[in-house]
Coordinates of C-alpha atoms in Angstrom, one line a residue:
Chain A
M20 CA -11.2 35.4 25.5
K21 CA -8.0 34.9 25.2
T22 CA -5.1 36.7 22.8
V23 CA -2.0 34.9 21.5
V24 CA -0.1 37.0 19.5
V25 CA 2.9 34.6 17.6
L26 CA 6.5 36.4 17.4
S27 CA 9.8 34.3 17.3
G28 CA 12.9 37.8 17.0
K29 CA 14.1 36.1 14.2
G30 CA 12.7 36.8 10.2
G31 CA 11.2 34.4 8.6
T32 CA 10.7 31.0 11.4
G33 CA 7.6 30.1 9.5
K34 CA 4.9 33.0 12.4
T35 CA 2.6 32.2 9.6
A36 CA 3.1 29.2 9.1
V37 CA 1.9 28.0 12.3
S38 CA -0.8 30.7 12.7
A39 CA -2.3 30.1 9.5
S40 CA -2.5 26.3 11.3
L41 CA -3.2 27.0 14.5
A42 CA -6.5 29.2 13.2
A43 CA -7.0 26.1 11.1
L44 CA -7.4 24.3 14.5
E45 CA -8.4 25.8 16.8
A46 CA -12.0 26.7 14.4
A47 CA -11.8 23.2 13.6
T48 CA -13.1 22.8 16.8
G49 CA -15.5 24.7 17.0
R50 CA -13.3 27.8 18.8
R51 CA -15.1 31.4 17.6
L52 CA -12.3 33.7 16.5
I53 CA -11.0 36.8 15.3
L54 CA -7.9 37.1 13.5
A55 CA -5.6 40.0 13.3
D56 CA -1.9 40.1 11.1
A57 CA -0.2 42.9 13.1
D58 CA 2.6 42.9 10.5
V59 CA 1.4 45.2 9.8
D60 CA 4.7 46.3 6.6
A61 CA 4.6 42.7 5.3
S62 CA 1.1 41.8 6.0
N63 CA 1.6 36.6 4.3
L64 CA -1.5 35.8 7.0
P65 CA -3.9 37.0 4.3
L66 CA -2.1 36.0 1.2
V67 CA -3.3 32.4 3.4
L68 CA -6.2 33.3 4.7
E69 CA -7.5 35.1 1.4
P70 CA -9.9 37.3 3.2
T71 CA -13.0 38.8 1.2
P72 CA -11.9 42.0 0.8
G73 CA -14.0 44.9 4.1
E74 CA -13.7 48.7 3.5
W75 CA -10.4 50.2 4.3
H76 CA -10.3 52.7 6.5
E77 CA -7.3 55.5 6.5
F78 CA -5.3 55.4 10.0
V79 CA -3.6 58.6 10.7
G80 CA -0.6 58.1 12.6
G81 CA 0.6 61.1 13.5
E82 CA 2.1 64.5 11.6
R83 CA 3.4 66.1 8.8
A84 CA 4.9 69.7 9.2
V85 CA 4.3 71.8 6.1
V86 CA 6.4 75.2 4.9
D87 CA 4.2 78.6 3.8
G88 CA 6.4 79.4 0.7
D89 CA 5.5 82.2 1.0
A90 CA 5.5 83.1 4.1
C91 CA 9.4 82.3 5.8
T92 CA 11.8 84.9 5.6
G93 CA 14.3 82.2 5.5
C94 CA 15.4 83.0 9.6
G95 CA 16.6 79.4 9.7
L96 CA 15.3 79.2 13.3
C97 CA 13.5 75.5 12.6
A98 CA 16.7 73.7 10.3
E99 CA 19.0 74.8 13.7
H100 CA 16.5 73.3 16.0
C101 CA 15.3 69.9 14.1
R102 CA 17.4 67.0 16.2
F103 CA 15.6 64.6 13.8
E104 CA 17.7 66.7 10.3
A105 CA 14.5 66.4 8.5
I106 CA 14.3 71.0 7.7
R107 CA 17.1 72.8 4.4
M108 CA 17.8 76.0 4.0
D109 CA 17.3 75.6 -0.2
T110 CA 18.4 78.6 -2.2
S111 CA 15.1 79.8 -4.2
S112 CA 14.4 81.4 -7.4
D113 CA 14.4 84.4 -6.2
G114 CA 17.9 84.5 -4.8
E115 CA 16.0 84.2 -0.9
D116 CA 16.6 80.8 1.5
R117 CA 13.1 78.9 2.4
A118 CA 13.3 76.7 4.5
R119 CA 12.8 72.4 2.5
I120 CA 11.2 69.5 4.9
D121 CA 11.4 66.8 3.8
P122 CA 8.5 64.6 4.5
L123 CA 10.1 60.8 5.0
A124 CA 12.1 62.6 7.8
C125 CA 9.7 64.8 10.0
E126 CA 8.4 62.7 12.7
G127 CA 5.6 65.7 13.7
C128 CA 7.3 67.3 16.6
A129 CA 6.7 70.5 16.0
V130 CA 9.4 71.8 17.2
C131 CA 9.6 73.7 14.0
D132 CA 6.1 75.6 14.3
F133 CA 7.1 76.5 17.8
V134 CA 9.9 78.4 17.2
C135 CA 8.9 80.0 13.3
P136 CA 8.9 83.9 14.3
D137 CA 6.7 84.2 11.2
D138 CA 3.7 81.4 11.6
A139 CA 5.3 80.1 8.4
I140 CA 5.1 76.2 8.7
T141 CA 1.4 73.7 10.1
L142 CA 1.1 70.6 11.3
V143 CA -1.6 68.6 8.8
P144 CA -2.4 64.9 10.1
C145 CA -0.5 62.0 7.8
V146 CA -1.8 58.8 6.4
D147 CA 0.7 56.7 7.6
G148 CA -1.6 53.3 6.3
E149 CA -5.0 51.5 6.2
W150 CA -6.9 48.4 7.7
M151 CA -9.0 46.1 6.5
V152 CA -12.1 43.7 8.6
G153 CA -12.0 40.7 5.7
E154 CA -13.9 37.9 6.4
T155 CA -12.5 34.5 5.9
R156 CA -12.5 30.8 6.6
F157 CA -11.8 30.5 10.0
G158 CA -13.6 34.0 11.2
P159 CA -13.4 38.1 10.1
L160 CA -9.4 39.2 9.8
V161 CA -8.1 42.5 10.3
S162 CA -4.8 43.1 8.6
A163 CA -3.2 46.3 7.8
R164 CA -1.0 47.9 5.1
L165 CA 1.4 51.2 5.6
R166 CA 2.3 53.7 3.2
A167 CA 5.4 53.5 1.2
A168 CA 8.1 54.6 3.8
G169 CA 4.8 55.2 6.5
E170 CA 5.8 56.3 10.3
N171 CA 4.1 54.7 12.9
S172 CA 4.1 51.0 12.1
G173 CA 3.7 50.8 16.3
K174 CA 1.0 53.3 16.2
L175 CA -0.9 51.1 13.1
V176 CA 0.0 47.3 14.7
T177 CA -2.2 49.2 17.7
Q178 CA -5.2 50.0 15.4
V179 CA -4.9 46.4 14.2
R180 CA -5.1 44.7 18.2
K181 CA -8.1 47.3 19.0
V182 CA -10.4 47.0 16.1
A183 CA -9.9 42.5 16.8
A184 CA -10.9 43.3 19.9
E185 CA -14.0 45.4 19.4
L186 CA -14.6 42.4 17.0
A187 CA -14.1 39.9 19.8
A188 CA -16.4 41.9 22.2
T189 CA -18.5 42.8 19.4
R190 CA -18.6 38.4 18.6
D191 CA -18.9 36.8 21.5
A192 CA -15.4 34.9 20.2
D193 CA -13.3 32.4 21.9
L194 CA -10.0 33.7 20.9
V195 CA -7.4 36.6 19.1
L196 CA -5.0 34.6 17.8
V197 CA -2.1 37.2 15.9
D198 CA 0.1 36.9 13.2
G199 CA 3.5 39.5 14.4
P200 CA 6.4 41.0 13.3
P201 CA 9.9 40.5 13.1
G202 CA 12.8 42.1 16.0
I203 CA 11.7 43.4 19.3
G204 CA 10.8 46.8 18.9
C205 CA 7.9 49.5 18.8
P206 CA 6.1 47.3 16.2
V207 CA 7.0 43.8 18.4
I208 CA 5.6 45.5 21.5
A209 CA 2.6 47.5 19.9
S210 CA 1.5 43.4 19.4
M211 CA 2.2 41.6 22.9
S212 CA 1.0 44.8 25.1
G213 CA -1.4 42.9 26.7
V214 CA -2.4 39.5 25.9
D215 CA -2.4 36.0 27.7
L216 CA -0.3 34.1 25.6
V217 CA 2.9 34.9 23.4
L218 CA 3.6 32.5 21.7
A219 CA 7.0 32.9 20.1
V220 CA 7.9 30.1 16.8
T221 CA 11.9 29.9 17.0
E222 CA 14.7 26.9 14.5
P223 CA 17.2 25.5 16.5
T224 CA 20.1 27.8 14.6
P225 CA 22.2 30.0 16.9
L226 CA 20.6 32.8 15.2
A227 CA 16.8 32.2 16.0
R228 CA 18.7 31.2 19.6
S229 CA 19.8 34.8 20.1
D230 CA 16.5 36.6 18.0
L231 CA 15.1 34.6 20.3
E232 CA 16.5 35.0 24.1
R233 CA 16.4 38.9 23.4
L234 CA 12.4 38.4 22.7
L235 CA 11.2 35.9 25.6
R236 CA 13.5 38.7 28.4
V237 CA 12.2 41.9 27.0
A238 CA 8.7 39.6 27.6
R239 CA 9.3 39.2 30.9
H240 CA 10.2 42.6 31.2
F241 CA 6.1 44.0 30.1
Q242 CA 5.5 40.5 32.3
V243 CA 3.7 38.5 28.9
R244 CA 3.5 35.4 29.2
V245 CA 5.9 32.9 27.1
A246 CA 5.9 29.4 25.0
V247 CA 7.3 28.2 22.1
V248 CA 7.3 26.1 19.4
V249 CA 10.2 24.7 18.0
N250 CA 10.1 24.8 13.9
K251 CA 12.9 22.7 10.5
A252 CA 13.8 21.4 14.4
D253 CA 15.4 18.5 12.4
L254 CA 17.8 20.6 10.6
N255 CA 20.3 20.7 14.0
L256 CA 18.4 17.7 16.5
E257 CA 21.5 18.7 19.0
L258 CA 20.0 22.4 18.5
T259 CA 17.2 21.5 19.5
R260 CA 17.7 19.7 22.9
D261 CA 19.3 22.2 23.3
L262 CA 17.5 24.3 23.5
T263 CA 13.9 22.4 24.0
S264 CA 15.9 21.7 27.5
A265 CA 17.7 25.3 28.4
L266 CA 13.4 26.2 28.0
A267 CA 12.5 24.3 30.1
S268 CA 14.8 25.2 33.1
E269 CA 14.2 28.6 32.4
G270 CA 10.2 27.0 33.8
V271 CA 9.5 28.3 29.8
P272 CA 6.6 26.0 27.7
V273 CA 7.9 23.9 24.8
L274 CA 4.0 22.7 22.9
G275 CA 6.6 20.6 20.8
T276 CA 8.7 20.8 17.6
L277 CA 7.4 21.1 14.3
P278 CA 10.0 19.3 11.5
Y279 CA 11.8 21.7 8.8
D280 CA 8.8 21.0 5.4
E281 CA 9.7 21.5 1.9
S282 CA 6.6 21.5 1.4
V283 CA 5.5 24.1 2.5
V284 CA 6.1 26.7 0.5
L285 CA 4.2 24.8 -2.6
C286 CA 0.6 23.8 0.4
L287 CA 1.2 28.1 1.4
G288 CA 1.3 28.9 -2.1
R289 CA -2.0 27.5 -2.9
A290 CA -4.1 29.4 0.4
L291 CA -3.7 26.8 2.8
S292 CA -1.5 27.0 6.3
P293 CA 0.3 23.7 6.1
A294 CA -3.0 22.0 8.8
E295 CA -4.8 21.6 5.6
C296 CA -2.7 20.1 4.0
G297 CA -1.5 17.5 5.5
G298 CA 2.3 16.3 5.4
P299 CA 5.4 16.5 7.9
M300 CA 4.8 19.6 9.1
G301 CA 1.3 19.2 9.6
E302 CA 1.0 16.0 10.5
A303 CA 2.8 17.5 13.7
L304 CA 1.1 20.3 14.6
A305 CA -1.5 17.9 15.3
S306 CA 0.1 17.3 19.1
V307 CA 1.1 21.5 18.6
H308 CA -2.3 22.4 19.2
T309 CA -3.3 20.5 22.1
R310 CA -0.7 21.4 24.1
F311 CA -1.6 24.8 23.0
E312 CA -5.1 24.2 24.1
Q313 CA -3.5 23.4 27.2
V314 CA -1.1 25.9 28.0
L315 CA -4.6 28.4 26.8
N316 CA -6.6 26.1 29.8
E317 CA -4.1 26.5 31.6
L318 CA -3.4 30.2 31.6
E319 CA -8.4 30.7 32.0
G320 CA -7.1 29.4 35.8
A321 CA -4.4 31.9 36.9
A322 CA -4.7 34.3 38.4
Q323 CA -4.5 37.8 36.6
D324 CA -1.9 39.1 38.5
A325 CA 0.3 36.1 39.4
P326 CA 4.2 36.9 37.8
V327 CA 5.6 35.2 34.4
V328 CA 8.4 32.7 35.7
G329 CA 11.3 35.1 34.9
S330 CA 9.8 38.0 35.9
S331 CA 11.5 40.9 36.9
P332 CA 9.5 42.9 39.6
P333 CA 6.9 45.0 39.1
P334 CA 7.9 48.7 38.7
S335 CA 7.1 50.8 42.1
P336 CA 4.4 53.7 41.5
D337 CA 6.4 57.1 41.6
S338 CA 9.6 55.3 39.1
R339 CA 9.1 57.9 36.2
T340 CA 11.7 56.0 34.1
S341 CA 12.3 52.6 32.1
E342 CA 13.8 50.7 33.3
T343 CA 15.7 47.3 30.9
P344 CA 16.4 44.2 32.8
Chain B
M29 CA 29.8 51.5 -2.5
R30 CA 27.4 51.8 0.7
L31 CA 25.4 48.7 0.4
A32 CA 22.3 47.8 2.1
V33 CA 21.2 44.8 1.9
A34 CA 17.9 44.8 3.3
S35 CA 14.5 42.5 2.0
G36 CA 10.7 42.7 3.4
K37 CA 10.5 39.4 4.2
G38 CA 12.2 38.4 7.4
G39 CA 14.8 34.9 7.1
T40 CA 15.0 35.8 2.9
G41 CA 19.0 35.7 4.0
K42 CA 20.0 39.1 4.0
T43 CA 22.5 38.2 7.4
T44 CA 23.5 35.0 5.3
L45 CA 24.8 37.0 2.2
A46 CA 25.3 40.3 4.1
T47 CA 28.0 38.3 5.7
S48 CA 29.5 36.2 2.8
L49 CA 30.3 39.0 0.5
A50 CA 32.0 40.9 3.1
L51 CA 33.8 37.1 3.7
V52 CA 34.6 37.5 0.0
W53 CA 35.3 40.6 -0.6
D54 CA 38.6 42.8 0.1
D55 CA 38.4 46.6 1.9
V56 CA 35.7 46.0 2.5
G57 CA 33.5 46.6 6.5
L58 CA 30.0 45.3 7.1
V59 CA 28.1 47.2 9.9
D60 CA 25.6 45.6 11.5
C61 CA 22.1 47.5 11.1
D62 CA 19.1 45.5 12.0
V63 CA 19.9 46.6 16.3
E64 CA 16.2 44.7 16.8
A65 CA 17.4 40.6 16.2
P66 CA 21.5 41.9 15.7
N67 CA 22.5 38.0 14.1
A68 CA 26.2 39.2 11.6
H69 CA 28.7 38.7 15.0
I70 CA 27.4 35.3 15.2
L71 CA 28.1 34.5 11.1
L72 CA 31.2 36.6 11.4
D73 CA 32.6 35.6 14.6
P74 CA 34.9 38.5 14.7
E75 CA 37.1 39.9 17.6
V76 CA 35.3 42.9 19.4
I77 CA 37.2 46.1 20.8
S78 CA 35.1 48.0 21.7
S79 CA 31.5 48.6 23.5
S80 CA 29.9 51.6 24.0
E81 CA 26.6 53.1 25.2
V82 CA 23.9 54.9 22.7
T83 CA 21.6 56.9 24.3
V84 CA 19.1 59.9 23.6
P85 CA 17.7 63.1 25.4
V86 CA 14.4 63.3 27.4
P87 CA 13.1 65.6 30.1
R88 CA 14.1 65.6 33.4
I89 CA 11.6 68.3 36.3
R90 CA 13.0 70.5 38.1
E91 CA 10.3 70.1 40.5
D92 CA 12.1 73.4 42.6
V93 CA 10.8 75.5 40.0
C94 CA 7.7 73.7 37.8
T95 CA 4.5 75.7 38.8
H96 CA 2.9 72.6 36.6
C97 CA 1.6 74.4 34.3
G98 CA 1.5 72.2 31.9
D99 CA 2.7 74.1 28.8
C100 CA 5.0 70.8 28.3
A101 CA 2.7 68.0 28.4
A102 CA 0.3 70.3 26.4
F103 CA 2.9 70.4 23.5
C104 CA 4.3 67.1 23.6
R105 CA 2.9 65.3 20.5
Y106 CA 3.8 61.8 21.9
H107 CA 1.8 61.9 24.8
A108 CA 5.3 62.0 27.0
L109 CA 4.3 63.8 30.3
A110 CA 1.3 64.3 32.3
V111 CA 1.3 66.7 34.7
L112 CA -0.7 66.3 37.8
P113 CA -1.2 69.0 40.7
D114 CA 1.8 68.7 43.1
Q115 CA 3.7 66.3 40.4
C116 CA 5.6 65.3 36.9
L117 CA 6.2 62.3 34.9
V118 CA 7.8 61.9 31.8
F119 CA 7.3 58.8 29.8
D120 CA 10.5 57.7 29.2
E121 CA 9.4 55.2 26.2
L122 CA 7.5 57.6 24.9
C123 CA 9.5 61.2 25.0
H124 CA 11.2 61.2 20.5
S125 CA 13.6 63.6 22.7
C126 CA 12.9 65.9 20.3
G127 CA 14.1 68.5 22.6
G128 CA 10.1 70.8 23.4
C129 CA 9.3 70.4 27.0
Y130 CA 12.3 72.3 26.5
L131 CA 11.7 75.2 25.0
V132 CA 8.5 75.9 25.9
C133 CA 8.9 75.9 30.1
P134 CA 8.0 79.4 30.5
V135 CA 9.9 79.0 34.1
H136 CA 12.5 76.6 32.3
A137 CA 12.5 74.2 35.1
I138 CA 12.3 71.2 32.5
E139 CA 16.3 69.6 31.7
E140 CA 17.2 66.9 29.6
I141 CA 19.4 64.1 30.4
Q142 CA 20.8 61.7 28.2
R143 CA 19.2 57.9 29.1
P144 CA 20.9 54.4 27.0
V145 CA 18.7 52.8 24.7
G146 CA 21.6 51.3 23.1
R147 CA 24.2 49.5 22.1
I148 CA 27.3 50.3 19.7
V149 CA 29.6 47.3 18.8
E150 CA 33.5 47.5 17.3
G151 CA 35.9 44.8 16.1
H152 CA 36.8 42.5 13.5
R153 CA 37.3 39.8 11.6
G154 CA 41.0 39.8 10.2
E155 CA 40.7 43.0 7.9
I156 CA 37.0 43.1 8.0
P157 CA 36.3 46.1 10.4
F158 CA 32.8 45.6 12.2
V159 CA 30.5 47.2 13.5
Q160 CA 27.2 46.0 15.7
G161 CA 24.5 48.0 17.5
I162 CA 22.3 47.0 19.7
L163 CA 18.7 48.0 21.1
N164 CA 17.8 47.5 24.4
E165 CA 16.1 44.6 24.8
G166 CA 12.0 46.3 26.4
E167 CA 13.3 49.8 23.8
V168 CA 10.5 50.8 21.6
Q169 CA 12.7 53.3 19.2
A170 CA 15.3 51.3 16.9
V171 CA 15.9 54.6 15.0
P172 CA 18.4 56.7 17.2
V173 CA 20.9 52.7 17.3
I174 CA 20.5 52.5 13.7
R175 CA 21.6 55.9 13.3
E176 CA 24.2 55.8 15.7
V177 CA 25.7 53.1 14.1
L178 CA 24.9 54.6 11.2
R179 CA 27.7 56.8 11.8
R180 CA 30.6 54.6 12.8
A181 CA 30.7 53.4 9.3
P182 CA 34.2 52.2 8.2
A183 CA 35.9 54.3 5.8
T184 CA 36.6 50.9 4.1
R185 CA 36.8 50.9 -0.3
D186 CA 33.3 49.8 0.5
V187 CA 30.6 48.9 3.4
I188 CA 27.9 47.1 3.7
L189 CA 24.3 47.3 5.8
D190 CA 23.4 44.4 7.1
G191 CA 19.5 46.1 7.4
P192 CA 16.7 44.8 9.2
P193 CA 13.7 43.1 7.5
G194 CA 10.6 45.5 6.7
A195 CA 9.9 48.3 4.8
S196 CA 9.1 51.1 7.8
C197 CA 11.0 53.4 10.2
P198 CA 14.3 51.1 10.6
V199 CA 14.8 50.0 7.3
L200 CA 14.7 53.8 5.5
A201 CA 17.0 54.4 7.9
V202 CA 19.8 52.1 6.7
V203 CA 18.9 52.9 3.0
E204 CA 18.6 56.5 4.2
A205 CA 22.4 56.2 4.3
A206 CA 22.6 53.7 1.3
D207 CA 24.7 54.7 -2.9
V208 CA 22.2 51.3 -4.1
V209 CA 20.1 48.6 -1.8
L210 CA 21.0 45.0 -2.4
L211 CA 15.7 43.2 -1.6
V212 CA 17.0 39.5 -0.6
T213 CA 13.8 37.9 -1.3
E214 CA 12.4 33.9 -2.0
P215 CA 10.0 32.8 -4.6
T216 CA 7.1 32.2 -3.3
P217 CA 3.9 34.8 -2.3
F218 CA 4.7 35.5 0.9
G219 CA 8.1 36.8 -1.1
L220 CA 7.1 38.4 -4.3
H221 CA 3.9 40.3 -1.4
D222 CA 6.7 41.4 0.2
L223 CA 9.7 42.1 -2.1
E224 CA 7.2 44.8 -3.8
A225 CA 6.5 47.2 -0.3
A226 CA 9.8 46.8 0.2
V227 CA 11.1 48.1 -3.8
A228 CA 7.8 50.6 -2.7
A229 CA 9.4 51.9 0.1
V230 CA 13.6 52.6 -1.3
K231 CA 12.0 54.0 -4.8
E232 CA 10.1 56.6 -1.8
R233 CA 13.9 57.3 -0.9
G234 CA 14.8 57.5 -4.3
R235 CA 17.7 54.6 -4.5
P236 CA 19.4 52.4 -6.8
M237 CA 17.8 48.8 -6.4
A238 CA 19.1 45.2 -7.5
V239 CA 17.2 41.8 -6.5
A240 CA 19.3 38.8 -4.8
I241 CA 17.1 35.9 -5.0
N242 CA 18.3 33.1 -2.6
R243 CA 16.6 29.5 -2.6
A244 CA 15.8 30.9 -5.6
D245 CA 14.5 27.0 -7.6
W246 CA 12.9 26.5 -4.3
G247 CA 8.0 29.0 -5.7
D248 CA 7.1 30.4 -8.6
D249 CA 8.9 32.9 -11.0
A250 CA 6.4 35.5 -10.0
V251 CA 9.7 37.4 -7.7
R252 CA 11.2 37.7 -11.9
R253 CA 8.3 39.1 -13.4
F254 CA 7.4 41.7 -11.4
C255 CA 11.8 42.7 -10.8
D256 CA 11.4 42.6 -15.2
A257 CA 8.2 44.4 -15.1
A258 CA 9.5 47.5 -12.8
S259 CA 13.3 47.1 -14.5
I260 CA 15.0 45.5 -11.1
P261 CA 17.9 43.6 -12.0
V262 CA 18.2 39.7 -11.3
V263 CA 21.8 40.4 -9.9
L264 CA 21.8 36.8 -8.1
E265 CA 20.6 33.6 -7.4
I266 CA 21.3 31.6 -4.7
P267 CA 19.5 27.8 -4.6
H268 CA 18.1 25.9 -2.5
L269 CA 20.7 24.3 -1.0
R270 CA 19.8 21.9 2.8
E271 CA 23.8 21.6 3.3
V272 CA 24.0 25.7 3.3
A273 CA 20.4 26.3 6.1
E274 CA 21.8 22.9 7.7
G275 CA 25.4 25.1 7.6
C276 CA 23.0 28.3 8.5
A277 CA 22.3 26.1 11.4
R278 CA 26.3 25.7 12.8
A279 CA 26.5 29.4 11.7
V280 CA 28.6 28.2 9.0
P281 CA 28.7 31.3 6.9
L282 CA 27.6 30.7 2.9
V283 CA 30.9 31.0 1.1
E284 CA 32.4 28.2 3.3
S285 CA 28.9 25.5 3.3
A286 CA 29.0 26.3 -1.0
P287 CA 32.8 27.6 -1.8
A288 CA 30.9 27.3 -5.6
L289 CA 28.3 30.8 -5.2
R290 CA 32.6 32.3 -4.2
P291 CA 32.5 34.0 -7.9
A292 CA 29.0 34.7 -7.5
L293 CA 28.9 36.9 -4.7
L294 CA 32.8 38.7 -6.5
D295 CA 31.0 39.8 -9.9
L296 CA 28.2 41.2 -7.7
R297 CA 30.8 44.0 -7.1
C298 CA 31.4 45.3 -9.0
R299 CA 27.4 45.1 -10.9
L300 CA 25.9 47.4 -7.1
A301 CA 28.7 49.6 -7.7
G302 CA 28.4 50.4 -11.2
L303 CA 24.3 50.9 -10.1
A304 CA 25.3 53.3 -7.6
R305 CA 27.4 55.3 -9.8
E306 CA 24.9 55.4 -13.1
A307 CA 22.7 56.6 -10.3
A308 CA 25.0 58.9 -9.1
A309 CA 26.4 60.9 -11.7

């Protein structure tokens, strides 16, 4: 059983279009799939795969501090110690100062509770979002949505990954395919943790290349293998050639290039992946898929702890800090 | 006016628009707050003047004083500490720098050191001051770097904050610092879905907002209908132009590959400043 996450660095390069298409092509070969949407801020894979809705489960990512106005004596110690600027002292209607906690700024660290001499602060669980398993035409899809202004999106991503892995075990799946978020921070790191392969979808622009290079360095740092697909390749063929040859010299497999295809927008709008629509991108996906399968099979034979090409050595056992390359 | 340029969906054209607004307006600065994937410098091509580190405090245990009582690890909400019989481990990436362990330790065995998590780069393109935040690769938390770059925003009449995509903490940290938010979207089902999420998040912060529709002729009218129903003004519509896409592919700013847009980008300033003023009143 393999897990692949589709990432990009830069947003809008075509992760969801490629994820949905690979799901279609893999399902057509008879592979048992579990699909997951780890872009919990802006979850788009369900729009294409139209899962029959399952039950939404609440997700508690952390806690928030709450003040009991009656117990508060307005000493201000909580505000003094809060490092997230989440506490203000406000004068209430009786003329007395009371602590006021902004739930959007509060990170649930409990320092205010610790320093409060009047036992006026409690930490309460905070529902940050919800997740669901639905059935799609290619297999079950685990997706999630963050509550408005919700925190802990990285933890919700971890929950999506966990549910997908559990489903993969119970349904004896061959492949877990995860549509990932943009960026390189917490949600991305949570989505790439422990995967067999990162499939990076990029485009031939200097902006996307800059972000791709950062993503590649992050993947190396976490010792995760990467393969690349260049989407909208004919927007700048020179940059595509330059990029693919640079990747080849770093030992990063390029699964192929896909053309800029104006019909994709309409296709996705009809809840179809480009692979199901035909069109220039759809046709080019066939050879990308073949190469994808080759790379997955090569992973089969690789030893568990073989180093990723270009990776830094693993941290020594007694190091306590994270090293950024 | 502090203008946050945000979106729900990635790749809708935030940086493309933000940099061109900065090039067209006068007495304006640009702050790149997309610290995970900063790109504004590629389109703006600024001269860099200085670069500095962003650090966060993390605990270090003085093993000669520590009694391994475990109070710090028990207190930590983020599992950033583990206390073994003869050693304490700190997992810096998990630490939220709340200072709790330092307060809780009964023998004052914890000190705080500053750990680098990112960089701030400052410079200018002609008269346009530019500040950029960059999260170090492998770092988990973008928000401390975003807060620092916002602190360094220039004192120009207007400041454009080029934000990250999405609807969670990083975006909200930028929205928090703004007087008005311009959400850039595209008229597609993905664009609409993610715009709805972004609007809900910005509403929580109570900031006035407006929408810019990119590739406006390349989809359906569901986004416009949503904005109408939600009383969110659509202040700009940019048609899909292949020369703009190809221009972006060569790091050519929008206003250079499509100069006919210049008047609309100038008009935008008054409209957005008006929204900010109304909300402040």
